[in-house]
XYZ file of C-alpha atoms in Angstrom:
472
model
C -13.575 55.052 -11.471
C -15.264 57.153 -14.167
C -13.835 58.328 -17.441
C -13.993 61.941 -16.177
C -11.572 61.123 -13.335
C -8.851 59.751 -15.585
C -5.876 61.714 -16.837
C -4.743 61.462 -20.468
C -3.001 58.247 -21.480
C -0.212 57.674 -23.992
C -1.266 54.451 -25.724
C 2.288 53.753 -26.859
C 2.977 52.779 -23.238
C 0.544 49.850 -23.377
C 0.401 48.770 -27.042
C 2.919 45.966 -27.667
C 3.820 44.011 -30.804
C 0.745 41.784 -30.637
C -1.424 42.838 -27.719
C -2.073 45.585 -25.177
C -0.882 45.463 -21.562
C -0.710 48.217 -18.994
C -1.083 49.322 -15.389
C -4.731 49.730 -14.460
C -5.575 53.382 -13.862
C -2.260 54.510 -15.328
C -1.474 53.232 -18.813
C -4.832 51.504 -19.313
C -8.070 53.148 -18.184
C -11.787 52.975 -18.927
C -11.427 56.081 -21.114
C -8.541 54.608 -23.114
C -10.428 51.329 -23.529
C -13.473 53.134 -24.881
C -11.298 55.022 -27.369
C -9.580 51.807 -28.455
C -12.988 50.170 -28.974
C -14.152 53.007 -31.217
C -10.919 52.826 -33.217
C -11.147 49.001 -33.384
C -14.545 49.271 -35.072
C -13.521 52.121 -37.366
C -10.181 50.673 -38.519
C -11.598 47.199 -39.135
C -14.858 48.531 -40.658
C -17.024 46.647 -38.171
C -20.104 48.898 -38.226
C -23.070 46.562 -38.575
C -20.923 43.560 -37.650
C -20.716 41.591 -34.396
C -17.956 42.280 -31.875
C -17.337 39.763 -29.084
C -16.170 41.023 -25.679
C -15.039 39.000 -22.692
C -12.607 39.195 -19.821
C -10.677 37.199 -17.282
C -11.063 37.287 -13.488
C -9.030 40.471 -12.905
C -10.984 43.028 -10.862
C -10.858 45.633 -13.654
C -12.042 43.323 -16.452
C -15.815 43.872 -16.039
C -15.469 47.668 -16.113
C -13.207 47.522 -19.132
C -15.566 45.151 -20.949
C -18.417 47.611 -20.440
C -16.232 50.508 -21.637
C -15.285 48.584 -24.778
C -18.939 47.731 -25.396
C -19.867 51.413 -25.135
C -17.127 52.473 -27.543
C -17.819 49.713 -30.073
C -21.590 50.119 -30.090
C -21.288 53.908 -30.456
C -19.537 53.285 -33.769
C -22.232 50.897 -35.011
C -20.988 47.448 -33.990
C -23.363 44.934 -32.417
C -21.795 43.709 -29.200
C -22.025 40.292 -27.585
C -20.773 40.289 -24.000
C -19.315 36.853 -23.228
C -18.640 37.479 -19.541
C -15.819 35.540 -17.893
C -13.772 33.741 -20.554
C -10.319 32.337 -21.149
C -8.352 33.722 -24.072
C -8.818 30.561 -26.111
C -12.574 30.804 -25.514
C -12.441 34.128 -27.363
C -10.566 32.487 -30.236
C -13.152 29.695 -30.314
C -16.063 32.145 -30.367
C -14.361 34.326 -32.973
C -13.764 31.291 -35.171
C -17.183 29.683 -34.807
C -19.147 32.936 -35.097
C -16.753 34.515 -37.631
C -16.703 37.692 -35.544
C -14.004 40.061 -34.346
C -13.449 40.328 -30.625
C -11.418 41.234 -27.571
C -10.610 39.576 -24.264
C -9.436 41.637 -21.299
C -6.439 39.931 -19.746
C -2.822 40.572 -18.899
C -2.064 36.852 -19.081
C 0.625 36.034 -16.501
C 1.335 39.634 -15.415
C 0.665 40.715 -11.797
C -2.730 41.790 -10.480
C -2.193 45.522 -11.037
C -2.041 44.931 -14.821
C -4.705 44.351 -17.420
C -4.741 44.401 -21.181
C -6.438 43.447 -24.418
C -5.948 40.594 -26.828
C -7.823 41.468 -29.997
C -8.686 39.360 -32.995
C -10.282 39.857 -36.373
C -13.205 37.699 -37.475
C -12.338 34.017 -37.734
C -9.701 34.310 -34.988
C -7.319 36.010 -37.432
C -4.655 37.693 -35.280
C -4.048 41.397 -34.905
C -0.485 42.597 -34.543
C 1.503 45.764 -35.045
C 1.950 44.642 -38.652
C -1.732 43.878 -39.315
C -3.736 46.757 -37.882
C -2.821 47.164 -34.213
C -0.683 50.243 -34.902
C -3.480 51.912 -36.868
C -5.927 51.185 -34.045
C -3.510 52.663 -31.504
C -2.961 55.843 -33.512
C -6.656 56.448 -34.183
C -7.538 55.707 -30.557
C -4.880 58.192 -29.425
C -6.493 60.812 -31.638
C -9.879 60.038 -30.081
C -8.368 60.315 -26.598
C -6.652 63.607 -27.356
C -9.449 65.252 -29.308
C -12.598 63.576 -28.031
C -14.564 60.572 -29.224
C -16.490 61.056 -32.463
C -20.242 61.449 -32.170
C -22.176 58.194 -32.140
C -23.278 56.959 -35.555
C -26.921 57.323 -36.581
C -27.531 53.622 -35.952
C -25.598 52.558 -32.830
C -25.133 48.872 -32.341
C -27.088 46.638 -30.000
C -25.539 45.118 -26.859
C -26.425 41.552 -25.890
C -24.960 38.612 -23.996
C -23.854 35.080 -24.849
C -22.303 32.132 -22.994
C -19.892 30.017 -25.046
C -18.355 27.768 -22.367
C -20.395 24.622 -23.084
C -19.974 24.982 -26.853
C -16.228 25.466 -26.336
C -16.007 22.323 -24.197
C -18.000 20.240 -26.681
C -15.857 21.498 -29.563
C -12.601 20.489 -27.854
C -13.908 17.069 -26.900
C -14.760 16.383 -30.535
C -11.133 17.102 -31.499
C -9.619 14.674 -28.966
C -11.573 11.614 -27.823
C -10.703 10.993 -24.184
C -13.616 8.728 -23.278
C -11.619 5.515 -23.894
C -8.580 6.581 -21.845
C -7.396 4.457 -18.955
C -8.160 6.058 -15.592
C -5.810 9.001 -14.921
C -5.361 11.096 -11.796
C -4.628 14.719 -12.708
C -3.584 17.593 -10.466
C -4.484 20.905 -12.091
C -3.071 24.213 -10.827
C -5.281 26.971 -12.184
C -3.334 29.658 -10.319
C -6.669 31.352 -9.444
C -6.998 31.997 -13.186
C -9.528 31.067 -15.841
C -8.553 27.379 -15.917
C -10.488 27.159 -12.654
C -13.583 27.574 -14.819
C -12.550 25.841 -18.060
C -11.023 22.684 -16.523
C -14.253 21.448 -14.873
C -16.109 22.257 -18.088
C -13.748 20.433 -20.457
C -12.057 17.712 -18.403
C -14.599 17.356 -15.609
C -18.333 16.832 -15.409
C -19.506 20.392 -14.734
C -21.249 20.682 -18.109
C -20.663 17.412 -19.969
C -20.515 13.712 -19.210
C -17.590 12.792 -16.968
C -14.335 11.382 -18.343
C -12.189 8.626 -16.748
C -10.197 11.248 -14.843
C -9.840 12.079 -11.177
C -9.075 15.797 -10.978
C -7.323 17.200 -7.916
C -7.888 20.987 -8.023
C -5.322 23.552 -6.923
C -6.367 27.207 -6.698
C -9.539 26.920 -8.795
C -11.139 29.966 -7.133
C -11.214 32.801 -9.673
C -9.244 35.621 -8.057
C -7.423 38.224 -10.120
C -5.327 39.276 -7.134
C -3.506 35.898 -7.344
C -3.350 35.203 -3.591
C -1.400 31.934 -3.843
C 1.253 32.499 -6.495
C 1.637 34.437 -9.752
C -0.210 32.787 -12.642
C 3.004 32.411 -14.639
C 4.018 28.735 -14.918
C 7.060 29.684 -17.003
C 8.749 30.631 -13.708
C 9.889 27.445 -11.896
C 8.959 28.836 -8.466
C 5.309 28.951 -9.527
C 5.302 25.200 -10.243
C 6.442 24.123 -6.781
C 2.948 23.701 -5.315
C 1.861 21.612 -8.298
C 4.982 19.455 -8.209
C 4.496 18.744 -4.515
C 0.798 17.966 -4.999
C 1.452 15.526 -7.844
C 3.828 13.527 -5.638
C 1.609 13.811 -2.541
C -1.495 12.551 -4.326
C 0.301 9.903 -6.390
C -1.040 11.528 -9.533
C -0.193 10.488 -13.072
C 0.244 14.035 -14.354
C 0.111 17.682 -13.338
C -1.143 20.584 -15.467
C -0.438 24.262 -14.769
C -2.223 27.044 -16.650
C -1.426 30.734 -16.816
C -3.928 33.421 -15.840
C -5.915 33.516 -19.063
C -5.501 29.744 -19.562
C -4.114 29.875 -23.079
C -0.833 28.237 -21.996
C -0.403 24.862 -20.313
C 2.682 23.398 -18.607
C 3.013 19.690 -17.854
C 4.487 17.901 -14.816
C 5.199 14.148 -14.802
C 4.345 11.683 -12.042
C 7.725 12.237 -10.397
C 7.085 15.962 -10.079
C 9.475 16.874 -12.899
C 8.552 19.356 -15.638
C 8.006 18.071 -19.168
C 9.438 20.755 -21.429
C 7.147 22.634 -23.834
C 9.434 21.390 -26.629
C 8.697 17.792 -25.611
C 4.978 18.576 -25.538
C 5.309 20.177 -28.980
C 6.990 17.051 -30.334
C 4.426 14.726 -28.746
C 1.433 16.671 -30.056
C 3.100 17.126 -33.455
C 3.462 13.361 -33.780
C -0.233 12.861 -33.048
C -1.378 15.613 -35.409
C 0.913 14.416 -38.196
C -0.463 10.893 -37.869
C -4.033 12.154 -37.889
C -3.435 14.374 -40.938
C -1.793 11.514 -42.811
C -4.683 9.192 -41.957
C -6.979 11.803 -43.511
C -4.952 11.707 -46.737
C -2.422 14.514 -46.296
C 0.779 13.290 -47.868
C 3.231 15.634 -46.110
C 1.635 17.749 -43.384
C 3.322 20.931 -42.192
C 4.160 21.681 -38.559
C 5.342 25.085 -37.318
C 7.879 25.562 -34.539
C 9.528 28.728 -33.334
C 13.285 29.079 -33.344
C 13.560 28.615 -29.553
C 12.104 25.109 -29.478
C 14.455 22.157 -29.127
C 16.037 20.953 -32.342
C 14.466 17.594 -31.429
C 11.181 19.076 -32.667
C 12.120 19.567 -36.354
C 14.052 16.292 -36.245
C 10.950 14.387 -35.153
C 8.698 16.219 -37.619
C 11.022 15.285 -40.476
C 11.386 11.708 -39.199
C 7.606 11.315 -39.247
C 7.401 12.398 -42.884
C 6.151 15.928 -42.339
C 7.545 19.357 -43.178
C 8.999 21.506 -40.392
C 8.757 25.298 -40.772
C 10.820 27.461 -38.413
C 9.456 30.855 -37.456
C 10.026 33.779 -35.115
C 8.541 33.991 -31.632
C 5.082 35.444 -31.014
C 1.520 34.233 -31.352
C 0.424 36.563 -34.147
C 3.441 35.602 -36.253
C 2.881 31.890 -35.638
C -0.815 32.166 -36.477
C -0.081 34.014 -39.708
C 2.466 31.364 -40.685
C 0.028 28.598 -39.750
C -2.523 30.080 -42.162
C -0.024 30.778 -44.940
C 1.489 27.289 -44.780
C -1.722 25.372 -44.096
C 0.023 23.853 -41.088
C -1.754 21.255 -38.986
C -0.035 22.267 -35.735
C 2.450 24.704 -34.261
C 4.340 24.898 -30.966
C 6.408 27.423 -29.028
C 8.939 27.099 -26.217
C 6.665 29.261 -24.056
C 3.910 26.593 -24.053
C 1.695 28.202 -26.667
C 0.258 25.495 -28.934
C -1.609 26.218 -32.178
C -4.024 23.984 -34.074
C -5.427 24.199 -37.581
C -8.650 22.655 -36.254
C -8.841 25.476 -33.697
C -8.787 28.283 -36.270
C -4.948 28.340 -36.272
C -5.186 29.754 -32.743
C -3.440 28.723 -29.540
C -5.118 26.732 -26.810
C -3.414 25.230 -23.792
C -6.417 23.061 -23.008
C -6.361 21.260 -26.358
C -2.630 20.589 -25.992
C -3.261 19.189 -22.510
C -5.944 16.913 -23.945
C -3.475 15.523 -26.476
C -0.974 14.773 -23.708
C -3.707 13.099 -21.671
C -4.753 11.053 -24.702
C -1.170 9.917 -25.346
C -0.752 9.000 -21.682
C -4.120 7.254 -21.565
C -3.353 5.100 -24.598
C -0.429 3.334 -22.926
C 0.349 1.896 -19.512
C 3.764 3.479 -18.896
C 4.276 6.604 -16.798
C 4.562 10.093 -18.249
C 8.239 10.311 -17.276
C 9.048 7.495 -19.721
C 6.845 8.954 -22.437
C 8.383 12.409 -22.005
C 11.995 11.180 -22.184
C 11.367 9.999 -25.714
C 10.926 13.629 -26.766
C 13.771 15.249 -24.777
C 17.101 13.960 -26.128
C 18.968 17.249 -25.570
C 19.694 19.467 -22.554
C 18.182 22.942 -22.412
C 18.992 25.974 -20.286
C 15.410 27.131 -20.218
C 14.719 30.806 -20.832
C 17.021 33.063 -18.799
C 16.203 36.772 -18.562
C 18.737 39.544 -17.982
C 17.580 43.078 -17.229
C 20.226 45.390 -18.662
C 20.851 49.095 -19.056
C 22.419 48.640 -22.511
C 21.001 45.646 -24.370
C 22.680 46.426 -27.748
C 26.111 46.557 -26.085
C 25.555 43.159 -24.459
C 24.445 41.637 -27.753
C 27.499 43.126 -29.482
C 29.831 41.540 -26.912
C 28.335 38.121 -27.525
C 28.387 38.545 -31.285
C 32.041 39.568 -31.251
C 32.967 36.564 -29.127
C 31.127 34.061 -31.348
C 31.901 35.473 -34.785
C 34.213 32.659 -35.853
C 34.515 29.868 -38.391
C 32.948 27.127 -36.267
C 29.751 29.081 -35.550
C 26.898 30.135 -37.834
C 24.718 33.155 -36.976
C 21.218 33.908 -38.237
C 18.925 36.857 -37.538
C 15.412 35.446 -37.936
C 14.449 36.663 -34.449
C 17.231 38.176 -32.407
C 20.469 36.279 -33.004
C 20.833 32.498 -33.111
C 24.345 31.061 -32.818
C 24.865 27.429 -33.860
C 28.024 25.322 -33.540
C 28.810 23.819 -36.927
C 29.664 20.481 -35.269
C 26.105 20.292 -33.896
C 27.096 20.309 -30.220
C 25.053 23.373 -29.229
C 23.024 26.422 -30.201
C 21.768 29.496 -28.374
C 19.490 32.425 -29.111
C 19.550 36.007 -27.791
C 16.321 37.949 -28.164
C 14.983 41.168 -26.673
C 11.510 40.787 -25.208
C 8.591 42.455 -26.990
C 6.649 42.953 -23.763
C 9.216 43.252 -20.933
C 12.614 44.995 -20.462
C 14.696 41.834 -20.772
C 17.301 40.206 -22.970
C 16.352 36.537 -23.189
C 18.832 33.676 -23.522
C 17.857 30.164 -24.612
C 20.574 27.537 -25.038
C 20.627 23.824 -25.871
C 23.405 21.262 -26.095
C 24.123 17.559 -26.488
C 24.722 17.059 -22.763
C 24.706 18.875 -19.427
C 28.440 19.772 -19.231
C 28.388 21.370 -22.699
C 25.172 23.244 -21.950
C 26.390 24.481 -18.561
C 29.651 25.805 -19.975
C 27.863 27.467 -22.877
C 25.209 29.045 -20.658
C 27.681 30.425 -18.142
C 30.033 31.759 -20.805
C 27.257 33.617 -22.611
C 25.742 34.985 -19.385
C 29.127 36.317 -18.323
C 29.368 38.183 -21.616
C 25.810 39.516 -21.319
C 26.145 40.711 -17.730
C 29.729 41.952 -17.969
């Protein structure tokens, strides 16, 4: 597909709150990518600077990477093509090299999608509030009126491979060499974890660790022939759960397509909630920060995580900061607060030592380290961090989202409920028995419900009552 064959694109259809996602050949094309690249360099004043470009295993990623390189170099940026990378590899390279960059990925979306996650130098996030809107508007002008002429000194285009450096960097952050032997089933979902897992946890590039890795769907294939690379959906965990039990493994790990999120399965085949993983990793990072002399470290959690998370953070002598959902918002808060760690209900985990960026692999390494330091099974370790009962995230596709939200608000505007509007609406029972949050998705046409309660009967009643109001 050439740029001449492509019809005009409205970039508002693909630019979201903190990334770009669209249908290949429709809302995202080689021509639109080239225009975005030129605008990226111009808005961020990157002429003469290095721009990093990589992509996941989707069929369109190589073409889009070349289009971005052409657009960026035409405006004077020096391009380094990183080839196949996970999203957190881009963050690593951006942090280590102090360079802006882009990775082509649509994360967990189906094969017909692709997109861009862009970052400023030092892995500083780009969002609609920090430059993404300006890039979109300038790129739209370039699409509508033609790209500006190349600068007098176009940038150079070269290549770099960061996988080994990335693996070495992560291993220095979590020492796994002294772990007891652990059998791990890893479901890469035909995504980038099929490349990063052997590099970080295996012996593909570095000395082997005391792990036996059972691979599931490690072949890089952006058509996702086995199941969608979205571990947030329970159906996509079934193969991993069965394999963990079949192989008598100690743990299962499932990554999404671009491998920046990691979901954990215990030895019984049961999911360990991202909130429990957040609490477990928070405890380890708090202890490490305190050992280094930090009196009261800060840990970030979004408002959807279990209330067990801030309770544990406070119990361990740290400061819990609650924030809205979304990686660019979390990263900005991480930087502003000097936080050591941050976690989200969606299995995004952020580390100060990883440039305040999210990395599923580093979170997985912490879980493996915690498991490897003791003899008990993961199911026992996980229960310690899951004292409450959660509904999980439930999506409702509605014709009139505001009307549904209004129905719920009317029903729960009463003396025994508090309501806050940090991100959507959060309703909390004043007696502490339950809370729930309603939030419209930034990237999909859904109203999302997350609920939590003291026990299963309370949670079930709450969930069903709210869903009946939403879907009335």
